[in-house]
Short mmCIF file of C-alpha atoms and ligand atoms in Angstrom, two decimals:
data_model
loop_
_atom_site.label_atom_id
_atom_site.label_comp_id
_atom_site.label_asym_id
_atom_site.label_seq_id
_atom_site.Cartn_x
_atom_site.Cartn_y
_atom_site.Cartn_z
CA MET A 1 32.77 27.58 -25.92
CA THR A 2 34.37 30.28 -23.78
CA HIS A 3 32.90 33.29 -22.07
CA ASP A 4 34.47 36.40 -20.59
CA ILE A 5 33.33 35.69 -17.06
CA LYS A 6 33.26 32.08 -15.94
CA ASN A 7 29.66 31.06 -16.44
CA ILE A 8 28.92 27.59 -15.18
CA VAL A 9 25.51 27.69 -16.78
CA HIS A 10 24.71 29.41 -20.04
CA VAL A 11 21.20 29.04 -21.39
CA SER A 12 19.99 30.95 -24.39
CA HIS A 13 16.58 30.97 -26.01
CA LEU A 14 15.57 27.65 -24.49
CA LYS A 15 12.23 26.28 -25.57
CA LYS A 16 10.63 23.09 -24.37
CA SER A 17 7.38 21.50 -25.47
CA PHE A 18 5.61 18.37 -24.37
CA LYS A 19 3.79 17.33 -27.54
CA SER A 20 1.77 20.43 -28.43
CA LEU A 21 2.09 22.03 -24.99
CA GLU A 22 4.80 24.68 -24.96
CA VAL A 23 6.06 24.79 -21.38
CA LEU A 24 9.22 26.90 -21.77
CA LYS A 25 9.05 29.80 -24.19
CA ASP A 26 12.39 31.42 -24.75
CA VAL A 27 14.28 31.28 -21.46
CA SER A 28 17.82 32.63 -21.18
CA LEU A 29 20.03 32.56 -18.11
CA ASP A 30 23.68 32.77 -17.16
CA VAL A 31 24.93 31.60 -13.78
CA ARG A 32 28.35 32.65 -12.54
CA GLU A 33 30.56 30.50 -10.39
CA GLY A 34 29.56 30.73 -6.74
CA GLU A 35 26.26 32.41 -7.50
CA VAL A 36 22.98 31.39 -5.85
CA VAL A 37 20.06 31.82 -8.22
CA VAL A 38 16.56 31.36 -6.83
CA ILE A 39 13.61 30.71 -9.11
CA ILE A 40 10.13 31.51 -7.90
CA GLY A 41 6.80 31.42 -9.68
CA PRO A 42 3.33 29.94 -9.63
CA SER A 43 2.62 26.25 -10.01
CA GLY A 44 2.84 24.97 -13.54
CA SER A 45 4.97 27.88 -14.74
CA GLY A 46 7.76 25.55 -15.89
CA LYS A 47 10.28 25.87 -13.04
CA SER A 48 10.85 22.13 -12.64
CA THR A 49 10.98 21.61 -16.38
CA PHE A 50 13.60 24.32 -16.69
CA LEU A 51 15.74 22.83 -13.93
CA ARG A 52 15.44 19.36 -15.44
CA CYS A 53 16.60 20.69 -18.79
CA LEU A 54 19.86 21.76 -17.12
CA ASN A 55 20.95 18.14 -16.65
CA ARG A 56 18.95 16.84 -19.59
CA LEU A 57 16.41 14.89 -17.59
CA GLU A 58 14.24 16.71 -20.13
CA GLU A 59 15.46 17.28 -23.66
CA ALA A 60 15.35 20.86 -24.82
CA THR A 61 13.20 21.39 -27.89
CA GLU A 62 15.12 24.43 -29.06
CA GLY A 63 17.92 26.69 -27.83
CA GLU A 64 21.34 26.27 -26.32
CA ILE A 65 22.36 24.98 -22.89
CA VAL A 66 26.06 25.07 -22.00
CA ILE A 67 27.09 23.53 -18.70
CA ASP A 68 30.74 23.75 -17.65
CA GLY A 69 31.63 24.56 -21.24
CA VAL A 70 29.79 21.57 -22.71
CA ASP A 71 26.82 22.08 -25.01
CA ILE A 72 24.40 19.49 -23.65
CA THR A 73 21.84 20.03 -26.40
CA ASP A 74 24.42 18.40 -28.65
CA LYS A 75 23.31 14.77 -28.98
CA LYS A 76 26.92 13.65 -29.18
CA CYS A 77 28.02 15.13 -25.87
CA ASP A 78 28.73 12.73 -23.02
CA ILE A 79 25.79 13.66 -20.80
CA ASN A 80 26.82 11.29 -18.03
CA LYS A 81 30.14 13.11 -17.65
CA VAL A 82 28.28 16.41 -17.37
CA ARG A 83 25.82 15.00 -14.85
CA GLU A 84 28.67 13.94 -12.59
CA LYS A 85 29.35 17.64 -12.13
CA VAL A 86 25.71 18.69 -11.75
CA GLY A 87 24.13 17.62 -8.47
CA MET A 88 20.36 17.48 -8.24
CA VAL A 89 18.10 17.44 -5.23
CA PHE A 90 14.49 16.44 -5.78
CA GLN A 91 11.29 17.41 -4.04
CA HIS A 92 10.64 13.80 -3.08
CA PHE A 93 14.26 13.00 -2.11
CA ASN A 94 14.51 9.89 -4.31
CA LEU A 95 16.93 8.11 -2.05
CA PHE A 96 17.70 4.61 -3.28
CA ASN A 97 15.33 2.52 -1.18
CA ASN A 98 17.33 -0.67 -1.62
CA MET A 99 20.45 0.76 -0.01
CA ASN A 100 21.34 2.13 3.36
CA VAL A 101 22.45 5.72 3.72
CA LEU A 102 26.14 5.02 3.32
CA ARG A 103 25.64 2.99 0.16
CA ASN A 104 23.38 5.72 -1.22
CA LEU A 105 26.30 8.09 -0.89
CA MET A 106 28.94 5.68 -2.16
CA LEU A 107 27.10 4.26 -5.16
CA ALA A 108 27.96 6.82 -7.82
CA PRO A 109 31.55 7.62 -6.73
CA VAL A 110 32.45 3.93 -6.61
CA ASP A 111 30.42 2.75 -9.59
CA LEU A 112 31.79 5.49 -11.81
CA LYS A 113 35.28 4.67 -10.54
CA LYS A 114 35.85 8.17 -9.23
CA LYS A 115 37.13 6.73 -5.99
CA ASP A 116 38.10 3.42 -4.48
CA LYS A 117 35.75 1.98 -1.89
CA GLU A 118 37.70 3.08 1.17
CA THR A 119 38.13 6.68 0.06
CA ALA A 120 34.49 6.83 -0.97
CA ARG A 121 33.42 5.50 2.41
CA LYS A 122 35.56 8.01 4.27
CA GLU A 123 34.22 10.89 2.22
CA ALA A 124 30.66 9.67 2.59
CA VAL A 125 30.99 9.51 6.37
CA GLU A 126 32.54 12.96 6.42
CA MET A 127 29.76 14.32 4.20
CA LEU A 128 27.12 12.82 6.49
CA GLY A 129 28.79 14.62 9.34
CA ARG A 130 28.50 17.88 7.45
CA VAL A 131 24.73 17.49 7.10
CA GLY A 132 24.49 16.41 10.74
CA LEU A 133 23.65 12.77 10.16
CA ALA A 134 26.86 10.97 11.08
CA ASP A 135 24.85 8.51 13.19
CA LYS A 136 22.54 7.48 10.34
CA ALA A 137 25.07 5.80 8.07
CA ASP A 138 23.51 2.35 8.47
CA ALA A 139 19.87 3.41 8.39
CA TYR A 140 17.64 2.67 5.44
CA PRO A 141 15.69 5.50 3.81
CA HIS A 142 12.35 4.29 5.18
CA GLN A 143 13.74 4.68 8.69
CA LEU A 144 14.44 8.40 8.26
CA SER A 145 12.26 11.48 8.66
CA GLY A 146 11.63 13.67 5.62
CA GLY A 147 14.14 16.26 6.72
CA GLN A 148 16.77 13.61 7.29
CA LYS A 149 16.07 12.06 3.90
CA GLN A 150 16.54 15.38 2.18
CA ARG A 151 19.80 16.03 3.98
CA VAL A 152 21.04 12.60 2.92
CA ALA A 153 19.99 13.41 -0.65
CA ILE A 154 22.02 16.61 -0.51
CA ALA A 155 25.02 14.73 0.89
CA ARG A 156 24.67 12.13 -1.85
CA ALA A 157 24.86 14.79 -4.53
CA LEU A 158 27.81 16.49 -2.80
CA CYS A 159 29.81 13.25 -2.76
CA MET A 160 30.32 13.69 -6.51
CA ARG A 161 31.98 17.07 -5.85
CA PRO A 162 29.62 18.87 -8.22
CA ASP A 163 30.37 22.27 -9.74
CA ILE A 164 26.73 23.22 -9.40
CA MET A 165 23.76 22.04 -7.37
CA LEU A 166 20.17 22.12 -8.62
CA PHE A 167 17.37 22.08 -6.05
CA ASP A 168 13.76 21.48 -7.07
CA GLU A 169 11.52 22.55 -4.21
CA PRO A 170 13.66 20.68 -1.69
CA THR A 171 11.44 21.58 1.26
CA SER A 172 7.97 21.37 -0.28
CA ALA A 173 7.35 17.77 0.74
CA LEU A 174 8.45 18.34 4.33
CA ASP A 175 6.51 18.88 7.50
CA PRO A 176 6.94 22.50 8.60
CA GLU A 177 9.16 21.63 11.55
CA MET A 178 11.69 19.95 9.25
CA VAL A 179 12.02 22.75 6.70
CA GLY A 180 14.52 24.63 8.84
CA GLU A 181 17.10 21.86 9.10
CA VAL A 182 17.24 21.46 5.31
CA LEU A 183 17.43 25.20 4.68
CA GLU A 184 20.27 25.41 7.19
CA VAL A 185 22.29 22.90 5.19
CA MET A 186 21.57 24.80 1.98
CA LYS A 187 22.59 28.10 3.55
CA HIS A 188 25.82 26.52 4.60
CA LEU A 189 26.46 25.38 1.03
CA ALA A 190 25.78 28.87 -0.23
CA HIS A 191 28.24 30.32 2.27
CA VAL A 192 31.04 28.00 1.25
CA GLY A 193 30.59 29.18 -2.31
CA ILE A 194 28.79 26.33 -4.04
CA THR A 195 26.97 27.43 -7.15
CA MET A 196 23.27 26.76 -6.76
CA VAL A 197 20.05 27.07 -8.72
CA VAL A 198 17.14 26.71 -6.35
CA VAL A 199 13.44 26.45 -7.15
CA THR A 200 11.58 27.19 -3.95
CA HIS A 201 8.54 28.71 -2.33
CA GLU A 202 10.62 29.71 0.71
CA MET A 203 10.71 33.47 0.22
CA GLY A 204 12.74 33.95 3.39
CA PHE A 205 15.45 31.72 2.00
CA ALA A 206 15.36 33.50 -1.37
CA ARG A 207 15.78 36.85 0.31
CA GLU A 208 18.52 35.78 2.68
CA VAL A 209 20.64 33.53 0.52
CA GLY A 210 19.82 34.38 -3.09
CA ASP A 211 22.21 36.52 -5.09
CA ARG A 212 19.61 36.81 -7.77
CA VAL A 213 15.93 35.92 -7.91
CA LEU A 214 14.04 35.04 -11.10
CA PHE A 215 10.30 35.19 -11.39
CA MET A 216 8.98 32.67 -13.84
CA ASP A 217 5.47 32.53 -15.21
CA GLU A 218 3.95 30.69 -18.15
CA GLY A 219 7.31 29.51 -19.40
CA ARG A 220 9.10 32.87 -19.33
CA ILE A 221 11.32 34.74 -16.94
CA LEU A 222 9.24 37.86 -16.42
CA GLU A 223 11.48 39.65 -13.96
CA GLU A 224 14.87 39.12 -12.38
CA GLY A 225 17.13 40.97 -10.01
CA ALA A 226 18.57 41.18 -6.53
CA PRO A 227 16.18 39.83 -3.89
CA GLU A 228 15.67 43.21 -2.21
CA LYS A 229 14.69 44.81 -5.49
CA LEU A 230 12.39 41.97 -6.54
CA PHE A 231 10.63 41.69 -3.22
CA GLU A 232 10.54 45.39 -2.23
CA SER A 233 9.80 47.02 -5.55
CA PRO A 234 8.51 44.51 -8.09
CA GLU A 235 7.63 45.95 -11.48
CA ASN A 236 5.83 43.19 -13.27
CA GLU A 237 2.10 43.04 -12.50
CA ARG A 238 2.06 39.24 -12.36
CA LEU A 239 4.96 39.25 -9.91
CA LYS A 240 3.13 41.75 -7.72
CA ALA A 241 0.05 39.53 -7.71
CA PHE A 242 2.16 36.46 -6.98
CA LEU A 243 4.00 38.12 -4.09
CA SER A 244 0.80 39.43 -2.54
CA LYS A 245 -0.38 35.83 -2.40
CA VAL A 246 2.75 34.19 -1.00
CA LEU A 247 4.19 36.85 1.32
CA MET B 1 -3.81 -47.71 -2.53
CA THR B 2 -0.86 -49.28 -0.76
CA ARG B 3 -0.39 -51.67 -3.65
CA ILE B 4 -0.08 -48.78 -6.04
CA ILE B 5 2.43 -47.09 -3.80
CA THR B 6 4.57 -50.16 -3.25
CA THR B 7 4.44 -51.37 -6.84
CA TYR B 8 4.32 -48.15 -8.81
CA GLY B 9 5.69 -45.71 -6.24
CA PRO B 10 9.25 -45.75 -7.61
CA LEU B 11 7.93 -45.31 -11.15
CA LEU B 12 5.81 -42.35 -10.12
CA ALA B 13 8.70 -40.87 -8.16
CA VAL B 14 10.91 -41.06 -11.25
CA ALA B 15 8.11 -39.46 -13.26
CA MET B 16 7.91 -36.66 -10.71
CA GLY B 17 11.65 -36.25 -11.18
CA GLN B 18 11.10 -35.92 -14.92
CA THR B 19 8.36 -33.38 -14.32
CA LEU B 20 10.68 -31.34 -12.13
CA LEU B 21 13.51 -31.65 -14.64
CA LEU B 22 11.26 -30.39 -17.42
CA ALA B 23 9.97 -27.58 -15.24
CA LEU B 24 13.51 -26.63 -14.24
CA TYR B 25 14.75 -26.42 -17.82
CA GLY B 26 11.65 -24.52 -18.82
CA LEU B 27 11.86 -22.09 -15.93
CA PHE B 28 15.58 -21.50 -16.39
CA PHE B 29 15.17 -20.41 -20.00
CA ALA B 30 11.89 -18.67 -19.17
CA CYS B 31 13.77 -16.47 -16.70
CA ILE B 32 16.28 -15.52 -19.38
CA ILE B 33 13.58 -14.87 -21.97
CA GLY B 34 11.47 -13.00 -19.42
CA MET B 35 14.37 -10.80 -18.36
CA ILE B 36 15.33 -9.92 -21.93
CA VAL B 37 11.80 -9.34 -23.18
CA GLY B 38 10.74 -7.60 -19.96
CA ILE B 39 13.60 -5.13 -20.20
CA MET B 40 13.02 -4.67 -23.92
CA SER B 41 9.50 -3.56 -23.12
CA VAL B 42 10.73 -0.65 -20.96
CA LEU B 43 13.45 0.54 -23.34
CA GLU B 44 13.12 3.84 -25.13
CA SER B 45 13.47 2.19 -28.54
CA ARG B 46 10.09 1.70 -30.19
CA VAL B 47 11.39 -1.24 -32.17
CA CYS B 48 12.42 -3.12 -29.02
CA ARG B 49 9.11 -2.39 -27.34
CA ALA B 50 7.18 -3.51 -30.41
CA ILE B 51 9.12 -6.78 -30.66
CA ALA B 52 8.48 -7.45 -26.98
CA ALA B 53 4.77 -6.70 -27.31
CA VAL B 54 4.36 -8.94 -30.36
CA PHE B 55 6.13 -11.81 -28.62
CA VAL B 56 4.09 -11.55 -25.45
CA ASN B 57 0.76 -11.22 -27.26
CA LEU B 58 1.55 -14.03 -29.66
CA ILE B 59 2.42 -16.50 -26.91
CA ARG B 60 -0.43 -15.43 -24.68
CA GLY B 61 -2.88 -15.74 -27.54
CA VAL B 62 -2.07 -19.38 -28.32
CA PRO B 63 -3.06 -22.29 -26.05
CA MET B 64 -0.01 -24.11 -24.78
CA ILE B 65 -1.14 -27.42 -26.16
CA VAL B 66 -1.11 -25.90 -29.65
CA LEU B 67 2.34 -24.45 -29.01
CA ALA B 68 3.53 -27.88 -27.87
CA TYR B 69 2.26 -29.63 -31.01
CA PHE B 70 3.64 -26.82 -33.14
CA ILE B 71 7.14 -27.08 -31.68
CA PHE B 72 7.29 -30.85 -31.43
CA PHE B 73 5.73 -31.73 -34.79
CA GLY B 74 5.37 -28.52 -36.76
CA VAL B 75 8.82 -27.01 -36.50
CA PRO B 76 10.78 -30.18 -37.46
CA TYR B 77 8.33 -30.71 -40.33
CA LEU B 78 8.89 -27.17 -41.53
CA TRP B 79 12.65 -27.52 -41.22
CA ASN B 80 13.04 -30.97 -42.72
CA SER B 81 10.27 -31.26 -45.30
CA ILE B 82 9.06 -27.80 -46.29
CA LEU B 83 12.42 -26.05 -46.19
CA GLY B 84 14.16 -29.32 -47.02
CA ILE B 85 17.13 -28.60 -44.77
CA GLY B 86 16.74 -31.83 -42.86
CA GLY B 87 18.37 -33.29 -39.80
CA LEU B 88 16.22 -31.65 -37.15
CA THR B 89 14.73 -33.90 -34.54
CA LEU B 90 13.54 -32.67 -31.18
CA THR B 91 13.24 -34.95 -28.19
CA ALA B 92 10.10 -34.55 -26.14
CA LEU B 93 12.24 -33.02 -23.38
CA GLN B 94 13.75 -30.46 -25.74
CA ALA B 95 10.44 -29.54 -27.34
CA GLY B 96 8.76 -29.47 -23.93
CA SER B 97 11.43 -27.23 -22.44
CA ILE B 98 11.24 -24.81 -25.35
CA CYS B 99 7.48 -24.77 -25.10
CA LEU B 100 7.49 -24.04 -21.37
CA ALA B 101 10.29 -21.49 -21.74
CA LEU B 102 8.37 -19.56 -24.39
CA ASN B 103 5.06 -19.75 -22.59
CA CYS B 104 6.34 -18.98 -19.12
CA GLY B 105 8.87 -16.48 -20.55
CA ALA B 106 6.07 -14.37 -21.98
CA TYR B 107 4.29 -14.19 -18.64
CA MET B 108 7.58 -13.55 -16.84
CA ALA B 109 8.27 -10.69 -19.24
CA GLU B 110 4.97 -9.13 -18.24
CA ILE B 111 5.73 -9.61 -14.55
CA ILE B 112 9.17 -8.06 -14.98
CA ARG B 113 7.83 -5.15 -17.01
CA ALA B 114 5.18 -4.44 -14.40
CA GLY B 115 7.79 -4.80 -11.64
CA ILE B 116 10.10 -2.29 -13.26
CA GLU B 117 7.23 0.10 -13.90
CA SER B 118 6.15 -0.16 -10.27
CA VAL B 119 9.43 1.42 -9.16
CA ASP B 120 9.05 5.19 -8.82
CA VAL B 121 10.62 6.93 -11.84
CA GLY B 122 12.38 9.21 -9.35
CA GLN B 123 14.72 6.31 -8.52
CA MET B 124 15.98 6.11 -12.09
CA GLU B 125 16.15 9.90 -12.37
CA ALA B 126 18.17 10.22 -9.20
CA ALA B 127 20.65 7.62 -10.40
CA ARG B 128 20.91 9.24 -13.83
CA SER B 129 21.34 12.67 -12.28
CA LEU B 130 24.46 11.39 -10.52
CA GLY B 131 25.93 10.42 -13.89
CA LEU B 132 25.17 6.70 -13.85
CA PRO B 133 24.40 5.32 -17.31
CA TRP B 134 20.89 3.95 -17.90
CA TRP B 135 22.01 0.36 -17.70
CA ARG B 136 23.95 0.78 -14.44
CA SER B 137 20.99 2.61 -12.90
CA MET B 138 18.77 -0.26 -13.92
CA VAL B 139 21.04 -2.92 -12.45
CA ARG B 140 22.03 -1.16 -9.24
CA VAL B 141 18.88 0.72 -8.33
CA VAL B 142 15.72 -0.17 -10.24
CA LEU B 143 15.93 -3.94 -10.72
CA PRO B 144 16.79 -4.78 -7.10
CA GLN B 145 13.65 -2.93 -6.03
CA ALA B 146 11.54 -4.34 -8.87
CA ILE B 147 12.54 -7.92 -8.12
CA ARG B 148 11.39 -7.56 -4.53
CA THR B 149 7.88 -6.68 -5.60
CA MET B 150 7.95 -9.35 -8.31
CA ILE B 151 8.81 -12.33 -6.08
CA PRO B 152 5.22 -13.36 -5.24
CA SER B 153 4.11 -13.16 -8.90
CA ILE B 154 7.21 -15.01 -10.07
CA ILE B 155 6.63 -17.85 -7.61
CA ASN B 156 3.02 -17.95 -8.67
CA GLN B 157 4.12 -18.22 -12.29
CA PHE B 158 6.60 -20.97 -11.36
CA ILE B 159 3.74 -22.94 -9.84
CA ILE B 160 1.57 -22.47 -12.91
CA THR B 161 4.43 -23.60 -15.11
CA LEU B 162 5.07 -26.61 -12.94
CA LYS B 163 1.44 -27.61 -13.39
CA ASP B 164 1.60 -26.82 -17.12
CA THR B 165 4.18 -29.57 -17.55
CA SER B 166 1.20 -31.95 -17.43
CA ILE B 167 0.06 -30.55 -20.78
CA LEU B 168 3.28 -31.85 -22.27
CA SER B 169 2.09 -35.40 -21.73
CA VAL B 170 0.50 -34.95 -25.16
CA ILE B 171 3.89 -35.02 -26.89
CA GLY B 172 4.79 -38.20 -25.06
CA PHE B 173 7.17 -36.89 -22.45
CA PRO B 174 7.22 -39.36 -19.51
CA GLU B 175 6.28 -36.83 -16.88
CA LEU B 176 3.92 -37.54 -14.02
CA VAL B 177 0.56 -37.43 -15.82
CA ASN B 178 1.77 -39.55 -18.70
CA THR B 179 3.19 -42.13 -16.34
CA ALA B 180 0.05 -42.13 -14.22
CA LYS B 181 -2.02 -42.87 -17.32
CA ASN B 182 0.10 -45.96 -17.86
CA VAL B 183 -0.33 -47.00 -14.25
CA VAL B 184 -4.11 -46.63 -14.55
CA ALA B 185 -4.08 -48.64 -17.78
CA ALA B 186 -2.21 -51.45 -16.04
CA THR B 187 -4.14 -51.48 -12.76
CA PHE B 188 -7.54 -49.93 -13.55
CA MET B 189 -7.26 -48.16 -10.18
CA SER B 190 -7.89 -44.68 -11.44
CA PHE B 191 -9.20 -43.20 -8.19
CA GLN B 192 -6.19 -44.29 -6.18
CA THR B 193 -3.65 -43.40 -8.84
CA TRP B 194 -4.97 -39.90 -9.56
CA ALA B 195 -5.33 -39.21 -5.84
CA ILE B 196 -1.68 -40.09 -5.33
CA VAL B 197 -0.59 -38.01 -8.31
CA GLY B 198 -2.64 -35.06 -7.08
CA ALA B 199 -1.04 -35.34 -3.65
CA MET B 200 2.42 -35.42 -5.21
CA TYR B 201 1.83 -32.17 -7.10
CA LEU B 202 0.33 -30.62 -4.00
CA ILE B 203 3.31 -31.47 -1.80
CA VAL B 204 5.86 -30.07 -4.24
CA ILE B 205 3.86 -26.89 -4.69
CA LEU B 206 3.39 -26.39 -0.95
CA LEU B 207 7.14 -26.76 -0.49
CA LEU B 208 7.73 -24.21 -3.23
CA GLN B 209 5.39 -21.77 -1.49
CA ARG B 210 7.22 -22.20 1.81
CA ALA B 211 10.52 -21.50 0.09
CA ALA B 212 9.01 -18.37 -1.43
CA LYS B 213 7.95 -17.09 1.98
CA VAL B 214 11.46 -17.57 3.35
CA LEU B 215 12.95 -15.84 0.33
CA GLU B 216 10.58 -12.92 0.67
CA ARG B 217 11.52 -12.42 4.29
CA ARG B 218 15.23 -12.61 3.48
CA LEU B 219 14.86 -9.85 0.91
CA LYS B 220 13.58 -7.28 3.37
CA TYR B 221 15.97 -4.33 3.22
CA ASP B 222 16.80 -4.05 6.87
CA ALA B 223 17.07 -7.77 7.54
N1 LIG C 301 6.45 14.94 -18.70
C1 LIG C 301 5.50 15.83 -18.99
N2 LIG C 301 4.61 15.59 -19.97
C2 LIG C 301 3.66 16.49 -20.26
N3 LIG C 301 3.50 17.66 -19.64
C3 LIG C 301 4.35 17.97 -18.65
C4 LIG C 301 5.40 17.07 -18.27
N4 LIG C 301 6.08 17.63 -17.25
C5 LIG C 301 5.50 18.82 -17.02
N5 LIG C 301 4.46 19.05 -17.84
C6 LIG C 301 3.61 20.23 -17.89
O1 LIG C 301 4.47 21.34 -17.98
C7 LIG C 301 3.96 22.44 -17.24
C8 LIG C 301 5.04 22.96 -16.32
O2 LIG C 301 5.35 21.97 -15.36
P1 LIG C 301 6.47 22.16 -14.26
O3 LIG C 301 6.46 20.92 -13.45
O4 LIG C 301 7.72 22.55 -14.92
O5 LIG C 301 5.90 23.36 -13.41
P2 LIG C 301 6.44 23.94 -12.03
O6 LIG C 301 6.64 25.38 -12.26
O7 LIG C 301 7.59 23.15 -11.55
O8 LIG C 301 5.20 23.75 -11.08
P3 LIG C 301 5.15 23.33 -9.53
O9 LIG C 301 5.38 24.56 -8.73
O10 LIG C 301 3.75 22.82 -9.36
O11 LIG C 301 6.17 22.26 -9.31
C9 LIG C 301 2.73 21.93 -16.53
O12 LIG C 301 1.61 22.39 -17.24
C10 LIG C 301 2.85 20.45 -16.61
O13 LIG C 301 1.58 19.86 -16.67
MG1 LIG C 302 7.90 21.78 -9.93
#
């Protein structure tokens, strides 16, 4: 599968149902290398489901999803290999509670034999430094604040050197005073050119960092475009209603 | 009382040893059965889950004394006479161990299943999202957390199984209760004998509980 421009993500006509409930109804999206795509939309519109389809935490019901040139809807593809290159950050952090911060970061690189222990440790420590938590290497997740947990989760994903990072409402479970520190880290990632798909309710972040914003409602992308255009002159009625509520 | 202890003390101590031996064999295989069946019951495969459910319900639905008779008398009879293959004899220790392993294994499977299910699904998802295969995620992330929550129930089940060894006196295994019956028959001192036997069980079980507490404390993450 090759494309003219290098698309890291290529989704076409994706549909996803849970039993009889159709959650995604024909979603298509291409993400270029280095692009930051922000997805906004009301609760229950299918944003999380869409994101989770991109690393096959949910199986697509219909349609095509190509990540890094691999069709992941193909049952025979090696999904674990693809996932190594797709980092995911969850709303509730999901740090491994049975490991300290350093081992959280080292688990996948070492277990998947990407790196030997010493290299993995060095890179983990360096990555912790980059998210401002060099002093927390030995702490356990339950000893960290929400903002710190989320920054560790981001560092953990980055240790696999992903080609793309998926964020599912990374700041929604945080106390307001901790939102900023996580957004700062994400902004930094955007500036160094990491490809990102971000589901968020942080409109300020979407506007500042997003290259493209998608508005999703009832399982469809109803409008998409540059942040200025979407926020200043929305066309879709539902988007207008949504923005009047959240802005 | 003292006469019983001085005369029959060594005998009862040996019998307690037999009880512990039986319990140990039973528990060892119960852990293996419990682990396998417990994990089968959280697999995606319907067939595996169905097999696990049938096993657990079957064992839980049959009194252990019936299971003991069935394994000790029924299975060799089936093998040797009905099927006519012949050559199968089970010692009381073998039959007893199998019986305990099956019985305790079924309950262990339920404890392990519940333990695994008590771990937030986000833990598995996070591990999978990093590219770890299901099995590695289970071993490195989910099971270590599940086992921590399971420890009290597992110890509790160990204690129940230890006490259940007394049921196996019915197939003639010389464990504590069986031996005590003989002591009572010889001395007619049933009050003294059963009091001593009760105390012996109690002491072992109290020790087991202490060990469990220590273990639980050791398993704290930031210890
Ligand atoms: N595993 C599941 N089984 C059944 N239904 C599900 C499942 N996951 C999600 N849904 C349903 O799919 C719909 C979309 O859910 P999704 O979590 O994708 O929405 P969302 O846009 O992320 O919402 P939010 O902003 O609240 O996170 C909802 O109606 C939800 O109830
Ligand atoms: Mg969501």
